[in-house]
PDB file of N, CA and C in Angstrom:
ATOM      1  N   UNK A   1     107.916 104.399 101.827  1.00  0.00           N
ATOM      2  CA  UNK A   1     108.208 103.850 103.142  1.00  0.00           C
ATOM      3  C   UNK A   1     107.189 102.749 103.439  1.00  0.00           C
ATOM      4  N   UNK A   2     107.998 101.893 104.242  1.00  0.00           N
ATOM      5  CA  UNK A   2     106.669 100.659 104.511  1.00  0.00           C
ATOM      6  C   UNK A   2     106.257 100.675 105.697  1.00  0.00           C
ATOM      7  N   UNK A   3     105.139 100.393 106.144  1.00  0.00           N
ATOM      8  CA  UNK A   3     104.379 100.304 107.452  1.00  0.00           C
ATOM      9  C   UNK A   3     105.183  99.868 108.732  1.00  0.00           C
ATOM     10  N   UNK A   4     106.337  98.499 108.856  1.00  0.00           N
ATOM     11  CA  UNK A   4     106.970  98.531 109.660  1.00  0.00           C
ATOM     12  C   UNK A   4     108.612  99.580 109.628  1.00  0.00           C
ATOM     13  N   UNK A   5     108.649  99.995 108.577  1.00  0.00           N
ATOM     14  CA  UNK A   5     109.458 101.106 108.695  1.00  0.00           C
ATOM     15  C   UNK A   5     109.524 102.413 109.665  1.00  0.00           C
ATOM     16  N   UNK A   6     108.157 102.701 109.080  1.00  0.00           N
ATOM     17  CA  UNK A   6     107.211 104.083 109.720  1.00  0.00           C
ATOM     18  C   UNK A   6     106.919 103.499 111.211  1.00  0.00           C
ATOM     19  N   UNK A   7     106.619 102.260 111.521  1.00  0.00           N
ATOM     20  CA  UNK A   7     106.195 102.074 113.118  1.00  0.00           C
ATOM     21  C   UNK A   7     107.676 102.196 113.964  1.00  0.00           C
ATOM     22  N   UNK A   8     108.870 101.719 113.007  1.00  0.00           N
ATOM     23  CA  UNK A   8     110.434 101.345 113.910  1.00  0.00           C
ATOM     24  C   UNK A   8     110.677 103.134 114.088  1.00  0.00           C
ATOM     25  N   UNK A   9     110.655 103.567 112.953  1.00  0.00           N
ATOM     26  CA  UNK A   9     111.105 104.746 113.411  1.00  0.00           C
ATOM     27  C   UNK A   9     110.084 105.519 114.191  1.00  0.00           C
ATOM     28  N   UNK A  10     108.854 105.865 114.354  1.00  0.00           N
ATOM     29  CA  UNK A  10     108.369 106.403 115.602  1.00  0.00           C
ATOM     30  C   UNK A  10     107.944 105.845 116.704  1.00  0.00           C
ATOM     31  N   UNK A  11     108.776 104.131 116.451  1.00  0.00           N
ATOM     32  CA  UNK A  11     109.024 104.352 117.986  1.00  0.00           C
ATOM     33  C   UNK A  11     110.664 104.510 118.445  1.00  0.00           C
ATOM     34  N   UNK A  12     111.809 104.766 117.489  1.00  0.00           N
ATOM     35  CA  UNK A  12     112.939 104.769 117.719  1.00  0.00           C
ATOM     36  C   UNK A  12     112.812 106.671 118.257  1.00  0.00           C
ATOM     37  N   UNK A  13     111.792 107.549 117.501  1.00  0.00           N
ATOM     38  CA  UNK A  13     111.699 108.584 117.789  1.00  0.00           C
ATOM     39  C   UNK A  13     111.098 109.009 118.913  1.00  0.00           C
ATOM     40  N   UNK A  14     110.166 108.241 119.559  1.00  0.00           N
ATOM     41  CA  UNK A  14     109.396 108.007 120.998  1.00  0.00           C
ATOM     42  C   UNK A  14     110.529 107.854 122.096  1.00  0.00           C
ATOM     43  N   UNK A  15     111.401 106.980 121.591  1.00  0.00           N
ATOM     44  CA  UNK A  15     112.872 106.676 122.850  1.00  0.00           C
ATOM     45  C   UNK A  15     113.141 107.768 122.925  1.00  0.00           C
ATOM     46  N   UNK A  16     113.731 108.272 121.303  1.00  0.00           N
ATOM     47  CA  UNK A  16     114.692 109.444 121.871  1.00  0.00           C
ATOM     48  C   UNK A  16     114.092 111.066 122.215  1.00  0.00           C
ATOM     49  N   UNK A  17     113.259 111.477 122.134  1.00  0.00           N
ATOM     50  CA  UNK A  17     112.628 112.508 122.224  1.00  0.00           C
ATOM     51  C   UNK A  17     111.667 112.205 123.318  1.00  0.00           C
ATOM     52  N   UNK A  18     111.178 110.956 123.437  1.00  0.00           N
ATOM     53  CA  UNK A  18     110.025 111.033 124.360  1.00  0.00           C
ATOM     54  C   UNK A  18     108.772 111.385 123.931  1.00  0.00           C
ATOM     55  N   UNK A  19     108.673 111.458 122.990  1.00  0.00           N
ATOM     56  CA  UNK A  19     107.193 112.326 122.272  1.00  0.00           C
ATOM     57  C   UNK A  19     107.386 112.180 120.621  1.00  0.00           C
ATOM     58  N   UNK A  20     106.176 111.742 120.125  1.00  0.00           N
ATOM     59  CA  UNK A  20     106.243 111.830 118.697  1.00  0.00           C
ATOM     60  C   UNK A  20     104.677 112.259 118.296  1.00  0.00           C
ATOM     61  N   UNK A  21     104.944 112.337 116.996  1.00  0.00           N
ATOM     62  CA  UNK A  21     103.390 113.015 116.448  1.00  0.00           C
ATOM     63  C   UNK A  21     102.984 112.282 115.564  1.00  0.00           C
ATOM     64  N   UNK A  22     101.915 111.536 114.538  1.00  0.00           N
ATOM     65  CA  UNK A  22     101.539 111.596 113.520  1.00  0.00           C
ATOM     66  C   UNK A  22     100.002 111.331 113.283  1.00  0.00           C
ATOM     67  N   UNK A  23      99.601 111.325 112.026  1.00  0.00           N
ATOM     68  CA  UNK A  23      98.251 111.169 111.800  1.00  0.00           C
ATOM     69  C   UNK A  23      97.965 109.505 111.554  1.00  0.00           C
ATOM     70  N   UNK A  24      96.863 109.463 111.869  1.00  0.00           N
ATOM     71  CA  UNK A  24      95.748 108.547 111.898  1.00  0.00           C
ATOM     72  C   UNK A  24      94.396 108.036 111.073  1.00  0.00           C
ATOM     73  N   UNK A  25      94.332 106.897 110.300  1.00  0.00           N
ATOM     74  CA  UNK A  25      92.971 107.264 109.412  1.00  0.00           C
ATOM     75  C   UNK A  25      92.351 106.047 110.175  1.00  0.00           C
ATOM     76  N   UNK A  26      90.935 106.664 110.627  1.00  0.00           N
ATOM     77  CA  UNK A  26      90.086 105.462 111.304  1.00  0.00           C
ATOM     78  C   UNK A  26      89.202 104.781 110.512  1.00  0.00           C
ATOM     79  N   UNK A  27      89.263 103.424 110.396  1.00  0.00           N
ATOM     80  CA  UNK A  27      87.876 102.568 109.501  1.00  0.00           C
ATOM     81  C   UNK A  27      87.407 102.221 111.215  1.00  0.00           C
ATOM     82  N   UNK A  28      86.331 102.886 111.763  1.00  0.00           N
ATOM     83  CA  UNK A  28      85.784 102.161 112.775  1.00  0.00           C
ATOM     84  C   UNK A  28      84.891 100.829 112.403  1.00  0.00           C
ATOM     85  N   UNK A  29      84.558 100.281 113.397  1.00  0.00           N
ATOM     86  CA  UNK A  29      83.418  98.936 113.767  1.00  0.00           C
ATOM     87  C   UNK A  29      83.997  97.921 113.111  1.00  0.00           C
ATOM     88  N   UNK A  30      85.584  97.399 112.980  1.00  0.00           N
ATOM     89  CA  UNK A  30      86.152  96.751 112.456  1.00  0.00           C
ATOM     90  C   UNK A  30      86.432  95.592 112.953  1.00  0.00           C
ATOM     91  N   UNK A  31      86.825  94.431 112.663  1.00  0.00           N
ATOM     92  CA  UNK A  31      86.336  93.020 113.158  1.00  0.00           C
ATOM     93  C   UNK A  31      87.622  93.524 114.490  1.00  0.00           C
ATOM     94  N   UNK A  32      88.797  93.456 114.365  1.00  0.00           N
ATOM     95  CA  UNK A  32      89.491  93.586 115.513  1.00  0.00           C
ATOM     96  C   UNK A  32      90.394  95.520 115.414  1.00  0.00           C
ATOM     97  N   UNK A  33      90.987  95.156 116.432  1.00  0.00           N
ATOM     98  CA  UNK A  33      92.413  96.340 116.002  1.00  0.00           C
ATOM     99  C   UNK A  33      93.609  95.720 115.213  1.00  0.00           C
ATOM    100  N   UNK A  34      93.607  96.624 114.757  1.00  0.00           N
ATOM    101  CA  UNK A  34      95.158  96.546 113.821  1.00  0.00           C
ATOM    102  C   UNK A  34      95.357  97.697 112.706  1.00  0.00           C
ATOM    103  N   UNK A  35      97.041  97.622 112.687  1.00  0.00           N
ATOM    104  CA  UNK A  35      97.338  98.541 111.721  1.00  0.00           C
ATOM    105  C   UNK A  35      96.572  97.844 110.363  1.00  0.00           C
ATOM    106  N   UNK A  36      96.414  98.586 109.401  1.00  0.00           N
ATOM    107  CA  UNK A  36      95.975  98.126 107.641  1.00  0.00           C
ATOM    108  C   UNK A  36      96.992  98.534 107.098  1.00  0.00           C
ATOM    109  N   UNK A  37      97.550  99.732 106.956  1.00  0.00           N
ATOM    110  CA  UNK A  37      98.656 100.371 105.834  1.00  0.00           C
ATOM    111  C   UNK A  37      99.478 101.730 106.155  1.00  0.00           C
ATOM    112  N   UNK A  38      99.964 101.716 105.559  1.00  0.00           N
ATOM    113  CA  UNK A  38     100.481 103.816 105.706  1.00  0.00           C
ATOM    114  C   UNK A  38     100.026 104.058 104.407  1.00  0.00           C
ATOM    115  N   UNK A  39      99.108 105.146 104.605  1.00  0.00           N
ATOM    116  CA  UNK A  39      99.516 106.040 103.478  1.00  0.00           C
ATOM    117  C   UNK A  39     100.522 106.904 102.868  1.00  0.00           C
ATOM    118  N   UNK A  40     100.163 106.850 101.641  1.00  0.00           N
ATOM    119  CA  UNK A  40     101.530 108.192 101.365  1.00  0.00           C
ATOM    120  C   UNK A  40     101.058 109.058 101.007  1.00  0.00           C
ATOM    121  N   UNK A  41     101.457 110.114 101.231  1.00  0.00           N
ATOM    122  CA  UNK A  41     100.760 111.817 101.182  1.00  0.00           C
ATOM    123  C   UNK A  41     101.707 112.642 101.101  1.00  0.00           C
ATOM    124  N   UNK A  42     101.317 113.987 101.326  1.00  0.00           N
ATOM    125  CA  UNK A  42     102.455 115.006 101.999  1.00  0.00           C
ATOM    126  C   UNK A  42     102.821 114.626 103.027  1.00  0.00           C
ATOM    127  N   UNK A  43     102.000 114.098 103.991  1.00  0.00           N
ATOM    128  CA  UNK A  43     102.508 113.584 105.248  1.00  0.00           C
ATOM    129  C   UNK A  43     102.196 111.782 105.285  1.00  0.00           C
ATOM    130  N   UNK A  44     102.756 110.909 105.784  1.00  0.00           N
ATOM    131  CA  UNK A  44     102.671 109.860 105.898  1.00  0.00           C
ATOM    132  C   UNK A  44     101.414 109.474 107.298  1.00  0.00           C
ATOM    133  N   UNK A  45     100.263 108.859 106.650  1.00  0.00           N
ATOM    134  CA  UNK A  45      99.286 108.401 107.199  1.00  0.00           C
ATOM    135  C   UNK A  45      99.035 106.923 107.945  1.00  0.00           C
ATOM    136  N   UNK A  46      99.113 106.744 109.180  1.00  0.00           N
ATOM    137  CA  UNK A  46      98.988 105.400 109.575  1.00  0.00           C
ATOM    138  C   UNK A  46      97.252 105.307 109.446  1.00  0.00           C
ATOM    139  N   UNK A  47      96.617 104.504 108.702  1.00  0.00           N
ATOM    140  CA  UNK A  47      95.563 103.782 108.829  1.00  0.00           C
ATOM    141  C   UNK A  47      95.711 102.782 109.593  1.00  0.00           C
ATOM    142  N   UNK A  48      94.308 102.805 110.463  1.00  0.00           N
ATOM    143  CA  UNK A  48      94.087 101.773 111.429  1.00  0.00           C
ATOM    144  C   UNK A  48      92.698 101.346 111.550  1.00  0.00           C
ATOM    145  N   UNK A  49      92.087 100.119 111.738  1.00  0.00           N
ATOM    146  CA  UNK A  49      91.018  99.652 111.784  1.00  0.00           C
ATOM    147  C   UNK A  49      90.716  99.308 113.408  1.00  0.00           C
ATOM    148  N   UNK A  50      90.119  99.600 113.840  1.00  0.00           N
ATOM    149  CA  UNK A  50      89.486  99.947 114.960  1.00  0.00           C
ATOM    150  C   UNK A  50      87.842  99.414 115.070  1.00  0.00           C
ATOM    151  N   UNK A  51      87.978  98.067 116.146  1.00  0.00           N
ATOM    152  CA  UNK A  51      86.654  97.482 116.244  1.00  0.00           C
ATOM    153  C   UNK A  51      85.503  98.413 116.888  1.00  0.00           C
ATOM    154  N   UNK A  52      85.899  99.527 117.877  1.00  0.00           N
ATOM    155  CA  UNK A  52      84.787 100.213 118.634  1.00  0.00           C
ATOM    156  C   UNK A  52      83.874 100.980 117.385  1.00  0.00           C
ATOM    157  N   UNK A  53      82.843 101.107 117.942  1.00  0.00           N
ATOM    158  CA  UNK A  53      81.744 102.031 117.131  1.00  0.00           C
ATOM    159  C   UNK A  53      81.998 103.724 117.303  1.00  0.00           C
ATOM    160  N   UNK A  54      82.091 104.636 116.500  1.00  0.00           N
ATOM    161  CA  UNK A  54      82.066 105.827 116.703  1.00  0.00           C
ATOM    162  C   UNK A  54      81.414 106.572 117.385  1.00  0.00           C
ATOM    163  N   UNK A  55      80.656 106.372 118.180  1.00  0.00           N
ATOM    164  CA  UNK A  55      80.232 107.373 119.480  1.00  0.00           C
ATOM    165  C   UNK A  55      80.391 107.280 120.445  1.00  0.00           C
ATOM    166  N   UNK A  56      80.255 108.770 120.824  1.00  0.00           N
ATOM    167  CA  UNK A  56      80.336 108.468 122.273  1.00  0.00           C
ATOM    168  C   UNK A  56      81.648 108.445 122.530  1.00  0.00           C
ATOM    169  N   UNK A  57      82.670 108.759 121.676  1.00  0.00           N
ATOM    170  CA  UNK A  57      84.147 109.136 122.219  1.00  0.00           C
ATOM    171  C   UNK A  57      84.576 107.299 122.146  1.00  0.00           C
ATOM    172  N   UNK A  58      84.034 106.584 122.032  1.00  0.00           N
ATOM    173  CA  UNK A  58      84.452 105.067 121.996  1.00  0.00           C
ATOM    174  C   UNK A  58      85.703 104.442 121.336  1.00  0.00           C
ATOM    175  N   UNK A  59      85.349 105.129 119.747  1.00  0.00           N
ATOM    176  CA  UNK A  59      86.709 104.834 118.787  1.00  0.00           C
ATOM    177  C   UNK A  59      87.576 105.016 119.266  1.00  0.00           C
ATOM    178  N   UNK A  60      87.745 106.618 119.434  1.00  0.00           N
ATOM    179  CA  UNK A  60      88.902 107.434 120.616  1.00  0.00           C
ATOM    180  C   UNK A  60      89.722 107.166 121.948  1.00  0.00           C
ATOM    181  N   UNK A  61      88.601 106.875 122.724  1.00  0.00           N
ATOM    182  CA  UNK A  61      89.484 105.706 123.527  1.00  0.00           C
ATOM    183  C   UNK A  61      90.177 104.681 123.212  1.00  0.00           C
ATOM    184  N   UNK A  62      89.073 103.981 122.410  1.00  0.00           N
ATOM    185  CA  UNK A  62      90.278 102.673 121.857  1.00  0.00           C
ATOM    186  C   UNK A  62      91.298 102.875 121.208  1.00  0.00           C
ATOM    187  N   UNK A  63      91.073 103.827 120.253  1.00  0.00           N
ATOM    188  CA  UNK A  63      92.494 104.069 119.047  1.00  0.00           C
ATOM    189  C   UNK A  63      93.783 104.229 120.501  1.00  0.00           C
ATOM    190  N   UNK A  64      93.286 105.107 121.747  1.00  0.00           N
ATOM    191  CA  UNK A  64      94.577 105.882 122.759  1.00  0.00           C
ATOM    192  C   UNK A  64      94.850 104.259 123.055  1.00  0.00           C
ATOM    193  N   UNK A  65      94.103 103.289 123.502  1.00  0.00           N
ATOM    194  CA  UNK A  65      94.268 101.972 124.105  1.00  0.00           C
ATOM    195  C   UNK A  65      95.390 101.060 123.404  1.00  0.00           C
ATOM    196  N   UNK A  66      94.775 100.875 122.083  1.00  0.00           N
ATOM    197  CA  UNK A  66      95.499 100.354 121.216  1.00  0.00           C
ATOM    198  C   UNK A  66      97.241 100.950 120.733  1.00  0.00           C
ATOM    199  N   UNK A  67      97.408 101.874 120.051  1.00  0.00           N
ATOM    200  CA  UNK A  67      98.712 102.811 120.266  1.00  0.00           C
ATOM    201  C   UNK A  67      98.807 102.485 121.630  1.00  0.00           C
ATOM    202  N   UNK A  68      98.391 102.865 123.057  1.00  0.00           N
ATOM    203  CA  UNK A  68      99.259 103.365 123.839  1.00  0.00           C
ATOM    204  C   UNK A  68     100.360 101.802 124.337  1.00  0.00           C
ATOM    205  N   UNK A  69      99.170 100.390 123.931  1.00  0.00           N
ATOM    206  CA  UNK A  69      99.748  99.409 123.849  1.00  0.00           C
ATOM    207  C   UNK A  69     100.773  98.595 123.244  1.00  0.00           C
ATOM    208  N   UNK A  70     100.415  99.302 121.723  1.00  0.00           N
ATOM    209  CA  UNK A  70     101.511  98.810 121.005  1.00  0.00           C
ATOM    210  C   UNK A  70     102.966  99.535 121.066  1.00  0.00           C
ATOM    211  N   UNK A  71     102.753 101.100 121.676  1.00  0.00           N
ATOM    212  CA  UNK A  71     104.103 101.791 121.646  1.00  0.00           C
ATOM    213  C   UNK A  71     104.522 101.586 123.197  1.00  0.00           C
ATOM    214  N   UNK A  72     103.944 100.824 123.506  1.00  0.00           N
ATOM    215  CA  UNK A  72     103.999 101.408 125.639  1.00  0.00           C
ATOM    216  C   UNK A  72     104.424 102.745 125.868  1.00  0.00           C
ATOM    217  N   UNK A  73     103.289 103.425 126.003  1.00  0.00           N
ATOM    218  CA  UNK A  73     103.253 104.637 126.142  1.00  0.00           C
ATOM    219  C   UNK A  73     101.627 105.592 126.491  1.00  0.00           C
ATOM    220  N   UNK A  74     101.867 106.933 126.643  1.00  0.00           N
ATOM    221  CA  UNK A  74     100.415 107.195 126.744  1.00  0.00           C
ATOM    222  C   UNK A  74     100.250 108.181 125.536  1.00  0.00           C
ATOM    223  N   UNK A  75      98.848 107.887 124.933  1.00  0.00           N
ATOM    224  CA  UNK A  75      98.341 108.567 123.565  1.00  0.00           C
ATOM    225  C   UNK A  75      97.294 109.633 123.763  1.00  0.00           C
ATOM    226  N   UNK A  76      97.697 110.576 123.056  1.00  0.00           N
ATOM    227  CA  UNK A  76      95.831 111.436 123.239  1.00  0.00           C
ATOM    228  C   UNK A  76      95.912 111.912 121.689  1.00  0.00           C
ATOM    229  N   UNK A  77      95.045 112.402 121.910  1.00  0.00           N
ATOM    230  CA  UNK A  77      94.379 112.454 120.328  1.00  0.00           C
ATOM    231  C   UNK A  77      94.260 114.483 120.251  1.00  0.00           C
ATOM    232  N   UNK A  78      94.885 114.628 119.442  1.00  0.00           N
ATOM    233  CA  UNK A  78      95.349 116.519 119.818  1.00  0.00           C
ATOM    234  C   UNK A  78      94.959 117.072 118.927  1.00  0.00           C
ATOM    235  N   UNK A  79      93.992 116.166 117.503  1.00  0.00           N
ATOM    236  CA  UNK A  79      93.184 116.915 116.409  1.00  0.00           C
ATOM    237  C   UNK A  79      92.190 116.010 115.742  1.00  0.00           C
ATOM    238  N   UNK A  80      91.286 116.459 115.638  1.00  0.00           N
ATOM    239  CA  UNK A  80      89.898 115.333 114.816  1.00  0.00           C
ATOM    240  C   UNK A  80      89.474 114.541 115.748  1.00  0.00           C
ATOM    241  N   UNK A  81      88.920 114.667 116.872  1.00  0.00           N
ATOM    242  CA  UNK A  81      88.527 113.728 117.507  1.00  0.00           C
ATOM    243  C   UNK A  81      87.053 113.309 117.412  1.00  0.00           C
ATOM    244  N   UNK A  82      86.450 114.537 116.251  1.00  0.00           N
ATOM    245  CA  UNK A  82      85.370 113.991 115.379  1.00  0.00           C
ATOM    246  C   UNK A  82      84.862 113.364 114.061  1.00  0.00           C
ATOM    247  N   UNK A  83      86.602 113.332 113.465  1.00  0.00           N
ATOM    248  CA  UNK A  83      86.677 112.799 112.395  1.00  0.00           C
ATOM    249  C   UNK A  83      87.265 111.829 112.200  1.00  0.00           C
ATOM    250  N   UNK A  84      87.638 111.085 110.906  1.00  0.00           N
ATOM    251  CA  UNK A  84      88.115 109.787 110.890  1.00  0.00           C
ATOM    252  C   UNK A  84      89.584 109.848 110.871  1.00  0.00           C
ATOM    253  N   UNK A  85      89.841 110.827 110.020  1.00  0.00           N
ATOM    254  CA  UNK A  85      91.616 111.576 110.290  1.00  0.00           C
ATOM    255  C   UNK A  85      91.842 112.364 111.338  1.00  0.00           C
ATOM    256  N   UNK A  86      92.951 112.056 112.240  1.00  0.00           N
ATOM    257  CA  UNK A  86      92.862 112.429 113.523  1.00  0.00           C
ATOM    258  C   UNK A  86      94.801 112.727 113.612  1.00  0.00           C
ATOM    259  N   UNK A  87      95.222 113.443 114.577  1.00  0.00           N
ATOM    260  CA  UNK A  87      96.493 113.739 114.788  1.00  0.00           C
ATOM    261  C   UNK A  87      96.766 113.300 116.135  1.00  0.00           C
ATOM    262  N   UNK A  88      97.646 112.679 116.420  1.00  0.00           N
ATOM    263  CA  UNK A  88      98.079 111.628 117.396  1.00  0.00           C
ATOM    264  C   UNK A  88      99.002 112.109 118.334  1.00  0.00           C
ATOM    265  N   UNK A  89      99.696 111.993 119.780  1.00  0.00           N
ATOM    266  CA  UNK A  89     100.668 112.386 120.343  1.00  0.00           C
ATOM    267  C   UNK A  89     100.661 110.977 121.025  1.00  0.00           C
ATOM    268  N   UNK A  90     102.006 110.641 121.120  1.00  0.00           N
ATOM    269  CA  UNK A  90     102.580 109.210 121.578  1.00  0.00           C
ATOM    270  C   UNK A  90     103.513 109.921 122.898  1.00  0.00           C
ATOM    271  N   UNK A  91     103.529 109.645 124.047  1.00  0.00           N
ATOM    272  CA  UNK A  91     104.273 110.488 124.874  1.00  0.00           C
ATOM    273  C   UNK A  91     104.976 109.168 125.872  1.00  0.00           C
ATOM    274  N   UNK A  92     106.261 109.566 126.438  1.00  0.00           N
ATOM    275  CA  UNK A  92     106.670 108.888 127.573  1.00  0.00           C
ATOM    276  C   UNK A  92     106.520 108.866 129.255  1.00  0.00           C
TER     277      UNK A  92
END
């Protein structure tokens, strides 16, 4: 699957459900935001580069900022919010 594949369908899955889930890999202190890639796994991984610095809950906010912007929607972060792999909720 390719990266704008994986973004059309969760957000075609965000319309219709209102809520979607997936994981997250953070490269923090990165020149800007933006997606980098999906991984492929057992589960399909959105990597994202993320300019904030890791403390202090900083990344975290931004990663919710960023998603909640690009999906218009609101994001929280519902696993790893101390690690770099993190589990995501996209909500309406």
């Amino acid at each position: 699957m390719t990266l704008e594949k994986f973004l059309k369908n969760k957000k075609q899955e965000l319309t219709e459900k209102r809520t979607c889930y997936f994981r997250v890999k953070i490269i923090p202190k990165s020149v800007k935001n933006e997606f980098a890639e999906l991984l492929e796994s057992d589960e399909p991984t959105l990597k994202l580069r993320i300019a904030a610095p890791p403390e202090k809950g900083k990344a975290n906010r931004e990663i919710c900022k960023f998603l909640g912007k690009k999906f218009d929607c609101k994001c929280d972060i519902i696993s790893g919010s101390t690690t770099r792999t993190k589990l995501v909720q996209l909500m309406r």
